[in-house]
């Protein structure tokens, strides 16, 4: 039996335009024509179309499908195994994205429970980058400190956030002054500011021993989104993130009494 292009399109769940494209590309040419010149597909054509649609569903490009169907030397098994590997990698990537999306929703719901208007009133230009917050959630998902910080952040009232941000602004002004006045990062004034920052974290979020504070400060240099939570971009200076990191490391060394580490922070 022979079938018209419209019938085959209905059978296969594709468009007539797709079949015309396959014909033009030389991938599936009908084996017959009607007296009026219309395309007619036979049983062998339908079998080939099934194979084409199978490979298309797996994501193979048309050129590779043509090679698989027309070249007797083509190693279909090897190509299918390679495609399976890539599909599994994509599935893993999509699962990670789904996890990130779930964490993003969680952060939105539990991170800072204020209305948009209240957020602007309290935080001003200090912006919480959701992508960074979500990555932090994933990175420290099994950390007791992270869970405690999120729980305490969720419990803060608007008044708490206003006090917290007031403290942060006053500290930030002192940090900028020390930096602008050329105070050394390992000097007493800079280390005291680092200690104030550590205690601020402990007071409002979670206990922050010096080693943890070091890791937090490392992020200030490694990721601009992290430093923007401490100093808004409009107030930042070149080298300020590195200056604060050195001060934090020097303060941690002061706590541990490690003079070598202290000297290395200069």
PDB file of C-alpha atoms in Angstrom:
ATOM      1  CA  UNK A   1       0.000   0.000   0.000  1.00  0.00           C
ATOM      2  CA  UNK A   2       0.994   3.584  -0.524  1.00  0.00           C
ATOM      3  CA  UNK A   3       0.162   6.549   1.658  1.00  0.00           C
ATOM      4  CA  UNK A   4      -0.059  10.258   0.954  1.00  0.00           C
ATOM      5  CA  UNK A   5       2.121  12.765   2.760  1.00  0.00           C
ATOM      6  CA  UNK A   6      -0.907  13.883   4.779  1.00  0.00           C
ATOM      7  CA  UNK A   7      -1.694  10.337   5.877  1.00  0.00           C
ATOM      8  CA  UNK A   8       1.912   9.666   6.894  1.00  0.00           C
ATOM      9  CA  UNK A   9       2.035  12.930   8.834  1.00  0.00           C
ATOM     10  CA  UNK A  10      -1.058  11.812  10.759  1.00  0.00           C
ATOM     11  CA  UNK A  11       0.359   8.343  11.390  1.00  0.00           C
ATOM     12  CA  UNK A  12       3.683   9.608  12.650  1.00  0.00           C
ATOM     13  CA  UNK A  13       2.521  12.665  14.556  1.00  0.00           C
ATOM     14  CA  UNK A  14       4.693  15.027  12.516  1.00  0.00           C
ATOM     15  CA  UNK A  15       3.886  17.890  10.195  1.00  0.00           C
ATOM     16  CA  UNK A  16       3.724  17.740   6.428  1.00  0.00           C
ATOM     17  CA  UNK A  17       6.395  20.423   6.437  1.00  0.00           C
ATOM     18  CA  UNK A  18       8.716  18.098   8.393  1.00  0.00           C
ATOM     19  CA  UNK A  19       8.261  15.329   5.819  1.00  0.00           C
ATOM     20  CA  UNK A  20       8.977  17.784   3.017  1.00  0.00           C
ATOM     21  CA  UNK A  21      12.145  18.830   4.863  1.00  0.00           C
ATOM     22  CA  UNK A  22      13.247  15.203   5.252  1.00  0.00           C
ATOM     23  CA  UNK A  23      12.679  14.698   1.533  1.00  0.00           C
ATOM     24  CA  UNK A  24      14.633  17.816   0.580  1.00  0.00           C
ATOM     25  CA  UNK A  25      17.502  16.796   2.877  1.00  0.00           C
ATOM     26  CA  UNK A  26      17.617  13.360   1.264  1.00  0.00           C
ATOM     27  CA  UNK A  27      16.821  11.682   4.570  1.00  0.00           C
ATOM     28  CA  UNK A  28      13.413  10.246   3.599  1.00  0.00           C
ATOM     29  CA  UNK A  29      12.324  10.430   0.006  1.00  0.00           C
ATOM     30  CA  UNK A  30       8.992   8.809  -0.897  1.00  0.00           C
ATOM     31  CA  UNK A  31       9.382   5.715  -3.011  1.00  0.00           C
ATOM     32  CA  UNK A  32       6.586   6.598  -5.404  1.00  0.00           C
ATOM     33  CA  UNK A  33       4.549   9.395  -6.901  1.00  0.00           C
ATOM     34  CA  UNK A  34       0.904   9.556  -7.893  1.00  0.00           C
ATOM     35  CA  UNK A  35      -0.053  10.231 -11.533  1.00  0.00           C
ATOM     36  CA  UNK A  36      -0.579  13.838 -10.446  1.00  0.00           C
ATOM     37  CA  UNK A  37       2.938  14.016  -9.006  1.00  0.00           C
ATOM     38  CA  UNK A  38       2.050  13.787  -5.303  1.00  0.00           C
ATOM     39  CA  UNK A  39       4.392  12.006  -2.880  1.00  0.00           C
ATOM     40  CA  UNK A  40       3.456   8.445  -1.977  1.00  0.00           C
ATOM     41  CA  UNK A  41       5.119   6.504   0.850  1.00  0.00           C
ATOM     42  CA  UNK A  42       5.384   2.736   0.977  1.00  0.00           C
ATOM     43  CA  UNK A  43       5.853   0.319   3.895  1.00  0.00           C
ATOM     44  CA  UNK A  44       9.657   0.538   3.724  1.00  0.00           C
ATOM     45  CA  UNK A  45       9.428   4.333   3.870  1.00  0.00           C
ATOM     46  CA  UNK A  46       7.345   4.097   7.035  1.00  0.00           C
ATOM     47  CA  UNK A  47       9.900   1.776   8.637  1.00  0.00           C
ATOM     48  CA  UNK A  48      12.662   4.254   7.791  1.00  0.00           C
ATOM     49  CA  UNK A  49      10.571   7.113   9.189  1.00  0.00           C
ATOM     50  CA  UNK A  50      10.149   5.208  12.454  1.00  0.00           C
ATOM     51  CA  UNK A  51      13.927   4.873  12.698  1.00  0.00           C
ATOM     52  CA  UNK A  52      14.406   8.560  11.949  1.00  0.00           C
ATOM     53  CA  UNK A  53      11.929   9.597  14.629  1.00  0.00           C
ATOM     54  CA  UNK A  54      13.539   7.228  17.119  1.00  0.00           C
ATOM     55  CA  UNK A  55      16.961   8.802  16.626  1.00  0.00           C
ATOM     56  CA  UNK A  56      15.482  12.310  16.598  1.00  0.00           C
ATOM     57  CA  UNK A  57      13.818  11.627  19.939  1.00  0.00           C
ATOM     58  CA  UNK A  58      17.234  10.721  21.320  1.00  0.00           C
ATOM     59  CA  UNK A  59      18.605  14.044  20.088  1.00  0.00           C
ATOM     60  CA  UNK A  60      20.663  12.892  17.108  1.00  0.00           C
ATOM     61  CA  UNK A  61      21.175  15.546  14.404  1.00  0.00           C
ATOM     62  CA  UNK A  62      19.767  14.766  10.966  1.00  0.00           C
ATOM     63  CA  UNK A  63      23.205  14.402   9.374  1.00  0.00           C
ATOM     64  CA  UNK A  64      24.174  11.710  11.886  1.00  0.00           C
ATOM     65  CA  UNK A  65      20.860   9.914  11.413  1.00  0.00           C
ATOM     66  CA  UNK A  66      21.458   9.802   7.664  1.00  0.00           C
ATOM     67  CA  UNK A  67      24.887   8.310   8.291  1.00  0.00           C
ATOM     68  CA  UNK A  68      23.468   5.692  10.636  1.00  0.00           C
ATOM     69  CA  UNK A  69      20.748   4.635   8.204  1.00  0.00           C
ATOM     70  CA  UNK A  70      22.711   4.730   4.952  1.00  0.00           C
ATOM     71  CA  UNK A  71      26.212   3.607   5.926  1.00  0.00           C
ATOM     72  CA  UNK A  72      26.531  -0.142   6.520  1.00  0.00           C
ATOM     73  CA  UNK A  73      29.800   0.509   8.337  1.00  0.00           C
ATOM     74  CA  UNK A  74      28.204   2.897  10.824  1.00  0.00           C
ATOM     75  CA  UNK A  75      28.493   1.586  14.373  1.00  0.00           C
ATOM     76  CA  UNK A  76      24.977   2.241  15.652  1.00  0.00           C
ATOM     77  CA  UNK A  77      25.617   0.536  18.993  1.00  0.00           C
ATOM     78  CA  UNK A  78      28.679   2.676  19.730  1.00  0.00           C
ATOM     79  CA  UNK A  79      26.823   5.868  18.828  1.00  0.00           C
ATOM     80  CA  UNK A  80      23.838   4.884  20.934  1.00  0.00           C
ATOM     81  CA  UNK A  81      26.108   4.182  23.906  1.00  0.00           C
ATOM     82  CA  UNK A  82      27.743   7.588  23.469  1.00  0.00           C
ATOM     83  CA  UNK A  83      24.326   9.239  23.255  1.00  0.00           C
ATOM     84  CA  UNK A  84      23.225   7.412  26.404  1.00  0.00           C
ATOM     85  CA  UNK A  85      26.271   8.732  28.247  1.00  0.00           C
ATOM     86  CA  UNK A  86      25.490  12.297  27.151  1.00  0.00           C
ATOM     87  CA  UNK A  87      21.839  11.914  28.073  1.00  0.00           C
ATOM     88  CA  UNK A  88      22.788  10.721  31.550  1.00  0.00           C
ATOM     89  CA  UNK A  89      25.082  13.734  31.930  1.00  0.00           C
ATOM     90  CA  UNK A  90      22.234  16.025  30.875  1.00  0.00           C
ATOM     91  CA  UNK A  91      19.860  14.307  33.300  1.00  0.00           C
ATOM     92  CA  UNK A  92      22.374  14.876  36.101  1.00  0.00           C
ATOM     93  CA  UNK A  93      22.714  18.539  35.092  1.00  0.00           C
ATOM     94  CA  UNK A  94      18.945  19.000  35.054  1.00  0.00           C
ATOM     95  CA  UNK A  95      18.659  17.356  38.451  1.00  0.00           C
ATOM     96  CA  UNK A  96      21.223  19.822  39.812  1.00  0.00           C
ATOM     97  CA  UNK A  97      19.237  22.679  38.282  1.00  0.00           C
ATOM     98  CA  UNK A  98      16.044  21.344  39.834  1.00  0.00           C
ATOM     99  CA  UNK A  99      17.798  21.203  43.211  1.00  0.00           C
ATOM    100  CA  UNK A 100      19.019  24.767  42.747  1.00  0.00           C
ATOM    101  CA  UNK A 101      15.472  25.861  41.883  1.00  0.00           C
ATOM    102  CA  UNK A 102      14.110  24.153  44.991  1.00  0.00           C
ATOM    103  CA  UNK A 103      16.768  25.828  47.132  1.00  0.00           C
ATOM    104  CA  UNK A 104      16.018  29.174  45.495  1.00  0.00           C
ATOM    105  CA  UNK A 105      12.374  28.804  46.424  1.00  0.00           C
ATOM    106  CA  UNK A 106      13.389  27.875  49.970  1.00  0.00           C
ATOM    107  CA  UNK A 107      15.697  30.885  50.235  1.00  0.00           C
ATOM    108  CA  UNK A 108      12.948  33.159  48.932  1.00  0.00           C
ATOM    109  CA  UNK A 109      10.533  31.768  51.474  1.00  0.00           C
ATOM    110  CA  UNK A 110      12.749  31.540  54.526  1.00  0.00           C
ATOM    111  CA  UNK A 111      15.785  33.768  54.039  1.00  0.00           C
ATOM    112  CA  UNK A 112      14.453  37.233  54.792  1.00  0.00           C
ATOM    113  CA  UNK A 113      10.717  37.247  55.532  1.00  0.00           C
ATOM    114  CA  UNK A 114       9.997  40.859  54.550  1.00  0.00           C
ATOM    115  CA  UNK A 115       7.831  42.383  51.850  1.00  0.00           C
ATOM    116  CA  UNK A 116       9.637  43.963  48.866  1.00  0.00           C
ATOM    117  CA  UNK A 117       8.867  47.401  50.286  1.00  0.00           C
ATOM    118  CA  UNK A 118      10.296  46.440  53.693  1.00  0.00           C
ATOM    119  CA  UNK A 119      13.377  44.927  52.069  1.00  0.00           C
ATOM    120  CA  UNK A 120      14.095  48.182  50.256  1.00  0.00           C
ATOM    121  CA  UNK A 121      13.470  50.195  53.411  1.00  0.00           C
ATOM    122  CA  UNK A 122      15.756  48.035  55.551  1.00  0.00           C
ATOM    123  CA  UNK A 123      18.498  46.981  53.124  1.00  0.00           C
ATOM    124  CA  UNK A 124      18.671  49.931  50.759  1.00  0.00           C
ATOM    125  CA  UNK A 125      21.284  49.168  48.108  1.00  0.00           C
ATOM    126  CA  UNK A 126      22.614  46.063  49.866  1.00  0.00           C
ATOM    127  CA  UNK A 127      21.161  43.428  47.546  1.00  0.00           C
ATOM    128  CA  UNK A 128      20.864  39.710  48.225  1.00  0.00           C
ATOM    129  CA  UNK A 129      21.898  37.971  44.998  1.00  0.00           C
ATOM    130  CA  UNK A 130      19.601  34.956  44.842  1.00  0.00           C
ATOM    131  CA  UNK A 131      22.031  32.937  42.745  1.00  0.00           C
ATOM    132  CA  UNK A 132      24.747  33.384  45.376  1.00  0.00           C
ATOM    133  CA  UNK A 133      22.379  32.650  48.251  1.00  0.00           C
ATOM    134  CA  UNK A 134      21.212  29.502  46.487  1.00  0.00           C
ATOM    135  CA  UNK A 135      24.756  28.316  45.774  1.00  0.00           C
ATOM    136  CA  UNK A 136      25.674  28.931  49.407  1.00  0.00           C
ATOM    137  CA  UNK A 137      22.685  26.850  50.454  1.00  0.00           C
ATOM    138  CA  UNK A 138      23.845  23.989  48.237  1.00  0.00           C
ATOM    139  CA  UNK A 139      27.470  24.310  49.290  1.00  0.00           C
ATOM    140  CA  UNK A 140      26.716  24.245  53.003  1.00  0.00           C
ATOM    141  CA  UNK A 141      23.537  22.138  52.864  1.00  0.00           C
ATOM    142  CA  UNK A 142      24.865  19.717  55.483  1.00  0.00           C
ATOM    143  CA  UNK A 143      26.359  22.402  57.709  1.00  0.00           C
ATOM    144  CA  UNK A 144      24.775  22.868  61.110  1.00  0.00           C
ATOM    145  CA  UNK A 145      25.958  26.478  61.033  1.00  0.00           C
ATOM    146  CA  UNK A 146      24.148  27.118  57.744  1.00  0.00           C
ATOM    147  CA  UNK A 147      20.932  25.620  59.074  1.00  0.00           C
ATOM    148  CA  UNK A 148      21.196  27.702  62.236  1.00  0.00           C
ATOM    149  CA  UNK A 149      21.890  30.874  60.234  1.00  0.00           C
ATOM    150  CA  UNK A 150      18.851  30.292  58.020  1.00  0.00           C
ATOM    151  CA  UNK A 151      16.608  29.532  60.990  1.00  0.00           C
ATOM    152  CA  UNK A 152      17.726  32.639  62.868  1.00  0.00           C
ATOM    153  CA  UNK A 153      17.398  34.809  59.760  1.00  0.00           C
ATOM    154  CA  UNK A 154      13.884  33.516  59.323  1.00  0.00           C
ATOM    155  CA  UNK A 155      13.049  34.414  62.926  1.00  0.00           C
ATOM    156  CA  UNK A 156      14.291  38.021  62.671  1.00  0.00           C
ATOM    157  CA  UNK A 157      11.605  40.686  62.734  1.00  0.00           C
ATOM    158  CA  UNK A 158      11.713  43.882  60.703  1.00  0.00           C
ATOM    159  CA  UNK A 159      13.030  45.635  63.811  1.00  0.00           C
ATOM    160  CA  UNK A 160      15.790  43.035  64.136  1.00  0.00           C
ATOM    161  CA  UNK A 161      16.830  43.559  60.527  1.00  0.00           C
ATOM    162  CA  UNK A 162      16.805  47.315  60.991  1.00  0.00           C
ATOM    163  CA  UNK A 163      19.149  47.035  63.993  1.00  0.00           C
ATOM    164  CA  UNK A 164      21.328  44.504  62.214  1.00  0.00           C
ATOM    165  CA  UNK A 165      21.715  46.685  59.135  1.00  0.00           C
ATOM    166  CA  UNK A 166      22.363  49.743  61.311  1.00  0.00           C
ATOM    167  CA  UNK A 167      25.232  47.922  62.995  1.00  0.00           C
ATOM    168  CA  UNK A 168      26.551  46.799  59.615  1.00  0.00           C
ATOM    169  CA  UNK A 169      26.428  50.322  58.204  1.00  0.00           C
ATOM    170  CA  UNK A 170      28.341  51.764  61.167  1.00  0.00           C
ATOM    171  CA  UNK A 171      30.954  49.022  60.900  1.00  0.00           C
ATOM    172  CA  UNK A 172      31.239  49.548  57.149  1.00  0.00           C
ATOM    173  CA  UNK A 173      31.889  53.265  57.643  1.00  0.00           C
ATOM    174  CA  UNK A 174      34.747  52.414  60.016  1.00  0.00           C
ATOM    175  CA  UNK A 175      36.167  49.889  57.565  1.00  0.00           C
ATOM    176  CA  UNK A 176      36.118  52.395  54.701  1.00  0.00           C
ATOM    177  CA  UNK A 177      37.750  55.017  56.894  1.00  0.00           C
ATOM    178  CA  UNK A 178      40.549  52.642  57.931  1.00  0.00           C
ATOM    179  CA  UNK A 179      41.144  51.627  54.319  1.00  0.00           C
ATOM    180  CA  UNK A 180      41.073  55.207  52.988  1.00  0.00           C
ATOM    181  CA  UNK A 181      43.444  56.376  55.721  1.00  0.00           C
ATOM    182  CA  UNK A 182      45.960  53.707  54.822  1.00  0.00           C
ATOM    183  CA  UNK A 183      45.714  51.622  57.990  1.00  0.00           C
ATOM    184  CA  UNK A 184      47.620  48.340  57.489  1.00  0.00           C
ATOM    185  CA  UNK A 185      45.435  45.276  57.050  1.00  0.00           C
ATOM    186  CA  UNK A 186      47.330  43.475  59.823  1.00  0.00           C
ATOM    187  CA  UNK A 187      47.260  46.454  62.172  1.00  0.00           C
ATOM    188  CA  UNK A 188      45.276  46.623  65.359  1.00  0.00           C
ATOM    189  CA  UNK A 189      42.542  48.838  63.932  1.00  0.00           C
ATOM    190  CA  UNK A 190      41.872  46.576  60.928  1.00  0.00           C
ATOM    191  CA  UNK A 191      42.003  43.406  63.036  1.00  0.00           C
ATOM    192  CA  UNK A 192      39.563  44.924  65.537  1.00  0.00           C
ATOM    193  CA  UNK A 193      37.185  45.669  62.667  1.00  0.00           C
ATOM    194  CA  UNK A 194      37.534  42.073  61.483  1.00  0.00           C
ATOM    195  CA  UNK A 195      36.732  40.880  64.994  1.00  0.00           C
ATOM    196  CA  UNK A 196      33.645  43.121  65.097  1.00  0.00           C
ATOM    197  CA  UNK A 197      32.497  41.549  61.840  1.00  0.00           C
ATOM    198  CA  UNK A 198      32.998  38.044  63.231  1.00  0.00           C
ATOM    199  CA  UNK A 199      31.029  38.869  66.362  1.00  0.00           C
ATOM    200  CA  UNK A 200      28.296  40.481  64.261  1.00  0.00           C
ATOM    201  CA  UNK A 201      27.827  37.199  62.405  1.00  0.00           C
ATOM    202  CA  UNK A 202      27.760  35.281  65.692  1.00  0.00           C
ATOM    203  CA  UNK A 203      25.296  37.728  67.240  1.00  0.00           C
ATOM    204  CA  UNK A 204      22.778  37.670  64.404  1.00  0.00           C
ATOM    205  CA  UNK A 205      23.228  34.377  62.547  1.00  0.00           C
ATOM    206  CA  UNK A 206      25.480  31.588  63.808  1.00  0.00           C
ATOM    207  CA  UNK A 207      28.608  31.013  65.840  1.00  0.00           C
ATOM    208  CA  UNK A 208      31.595  32.025  63.751  1.00  0.00           C
ATOM    209  CA  UNK A 209      34.955  30.671  64.959  1.00  0.00           C
ATOM    210  CA  UNK A 210      38.057  32.198  63.341  1.00  0.00           C
ATOM    211  CA  UNK A 211      38.511  29.355  60.858  1.00  0.00           C
ATOM    212  CA  UNK A 212      34.980  29.820  59.576  1.00  0.00           C
ATOM    213  CA  UNK A 213      35.548  33.558  59.411  1.00  0.00           C
ATOM    214  CA  UNK A 214      38.601  32.932  57.236  1.00  0.00           C
ATOM    215  CA  UNK A 215      36.498  30.932  54.765  1.00  0.00           C
ATOM    216  CA  UNK A 216      33.863  33.642  54.664  1.00  0.00           C
ATOM    217  CA  UNK A 217      36.518  36.278  53.977  1.00  0.00           C
ATOM    218  CA  UNK A 218      38.042  34.129  51.226  1.00  0.00           C
ATOM    219  CA  UNK A 219      34.699  34.338  49.444  1.00  0.00           C
ATOM    220  CA  UNK A 220      34.883  38.143  49.520  1.00  0.00           C
ATOM    221  CA  UNK A 221      37.824  37.973  47.119  1.00  0.00           C
ATOM    222  CA  UNK A 222      36.681  34.952  45.139  1.00  0.00           C
ATOM    223  CA  UNK A 223      33.097  36.060  44.497  1.00  0.00           C
ATOM    224  CA  UNK A 224      31.977  39.702  44.075  1.00  0.00           C
ATOM    225  CA  UNK A 225      28.436  38.681  45.033  1.00  0.00           C
ATOM    226  CA  UNK A 226      29.642  37.738  48.508  1.00  0.00           C
ATOM    227  CA  UNK A 227      31.494  41.017  49.037  1.00  0.00           C
ATOM    228  CA  UNK A 228      28.456  42.988  47.812  1.00  0.00           C
ATOM    229  CA  UNK A 229      26.576  41.688  50.859  1.00  0.00           C
ATOM    230  CA  UNK A 230      29.133  43.456  53.051  1.00  0.00           C
ATOM    231  CA  UNK A 231      29.977  46.555  51.014  1.00  0.00           C
ATOM    232  CA  UNK A 232      27.557  47.684  48.279  1.00  0.00           C
ATOM    233  CA  UNK A 233      29.200  48.224  44.865  1.00  0.00           C
ATOM    234  CA  UNK A 234      28.780  52.011  45.080  1.00  0.00           C
ATOM    235  CA  UNK A 235      30.973  52.082  48.207  1.00  0.00           C
ATOM    236  CA  UNK A 236      33.605  49.607  47.097  1.00  0.00           C
ATOM    237  CA  UNK A 237      37.217  50.545  46.357  1.00  0.00           C
ATOM    238  CA  UNK A 238      39.800  48.618  44.356  1.00  0.00           C
ATOM    239  CA  UNK A 239      41.592  46.294  46.742  1.00  0.00           C
ATOM    240  CA  UNK A 240      39.045  46.647  49.551  1.00  0.00           C
ATOM    241  CA  UNK A 241      37.887  43.016  49.435  1.00  0.00           C
ATOM    242  CA  UNK A 242      41.493  41.790  49.631  1.00  0.00           C
ATOM    243  CA  UNK A 243      42.167  44.263  52.460  1.00  0.00           C
ATOM    244  CA  UNK A 244      39.275  42.893  54.515  1.00  0.00           C
ATOM    245  CA  UNK A 245      40.321  39.315  53.793  1.00  0.00           C
ATOM    246  CA  UNK A 246      43.834  40.018  55.050  1.00  0.00           C
ATOM    247  CA  UNK A 247      42.456  41.698  58.165  1.00  0.00           C
ATOM    248  CA  UNK A 248      40.233  38.676  58.873  1.00  0.00           C
ATOM    249  CA  UNK A 249      43.147  36.277  58.422  1.00  0.00           C
ATOM    250  CA  UNK A 250      45.355  38.442  60.640  1.00  0.00           C
ATOM    251  CA  UNK A 251      42.666  38.529  63.314  1.00  0.00           C
ATOM    252  CA  UNK A 252      42.250  34.757  63.127  1.00  0.00           C
ATOM    253  CA  UNK A 253      46.017  34.386  63.516  1.00  0.00           C
ATOM    254  CA  UNK A 254      45.910  36.734  66.496  1.00  0.00           C
ATOM    255  CA  UNK A 255      43.324  34.478  68.125  1.00  0.00           C
ATOM    256  CA  UNK A 256      45.409  31.389  67.490  1.00  0.00           C
ATOM    257  CA  UNK A 257      48.655  33.087  68.409  1.00  0.00           C
ATOM    258  CA  UNK A 258      50.153  32.066  65.061  1.00  0.00           C
ATOM    259  CA  UNK A 259      52.745  34.735  64.386  1.00  0.00           C
ATOM    260  CA  UNK A 260      53.736  33.133  61.083  1.00  0.00           C
ATOM    261  CA  UNK A 261      50.187  33.395  59.803  1.00  0.00           C
ATOM    262  CA  UNK A 262      49.999  36.932  61.112  1.00  0.00           C
ATOM    263  CA  UNK A 263      53.118  37.948  59.235  1.00  0.00           C
ATOM    264  CA  UNK A 264      51.853  36.269  56.096  1.00  0.00           C
ATOM    265  CA  UNK A 265      48.768  38.468  56.084  1.00  0.00           C
ATOM    266  CA  UNK A 266      50.803  41.647  55.648  1.00  0.00           C
TER     267      UNK A 266
END
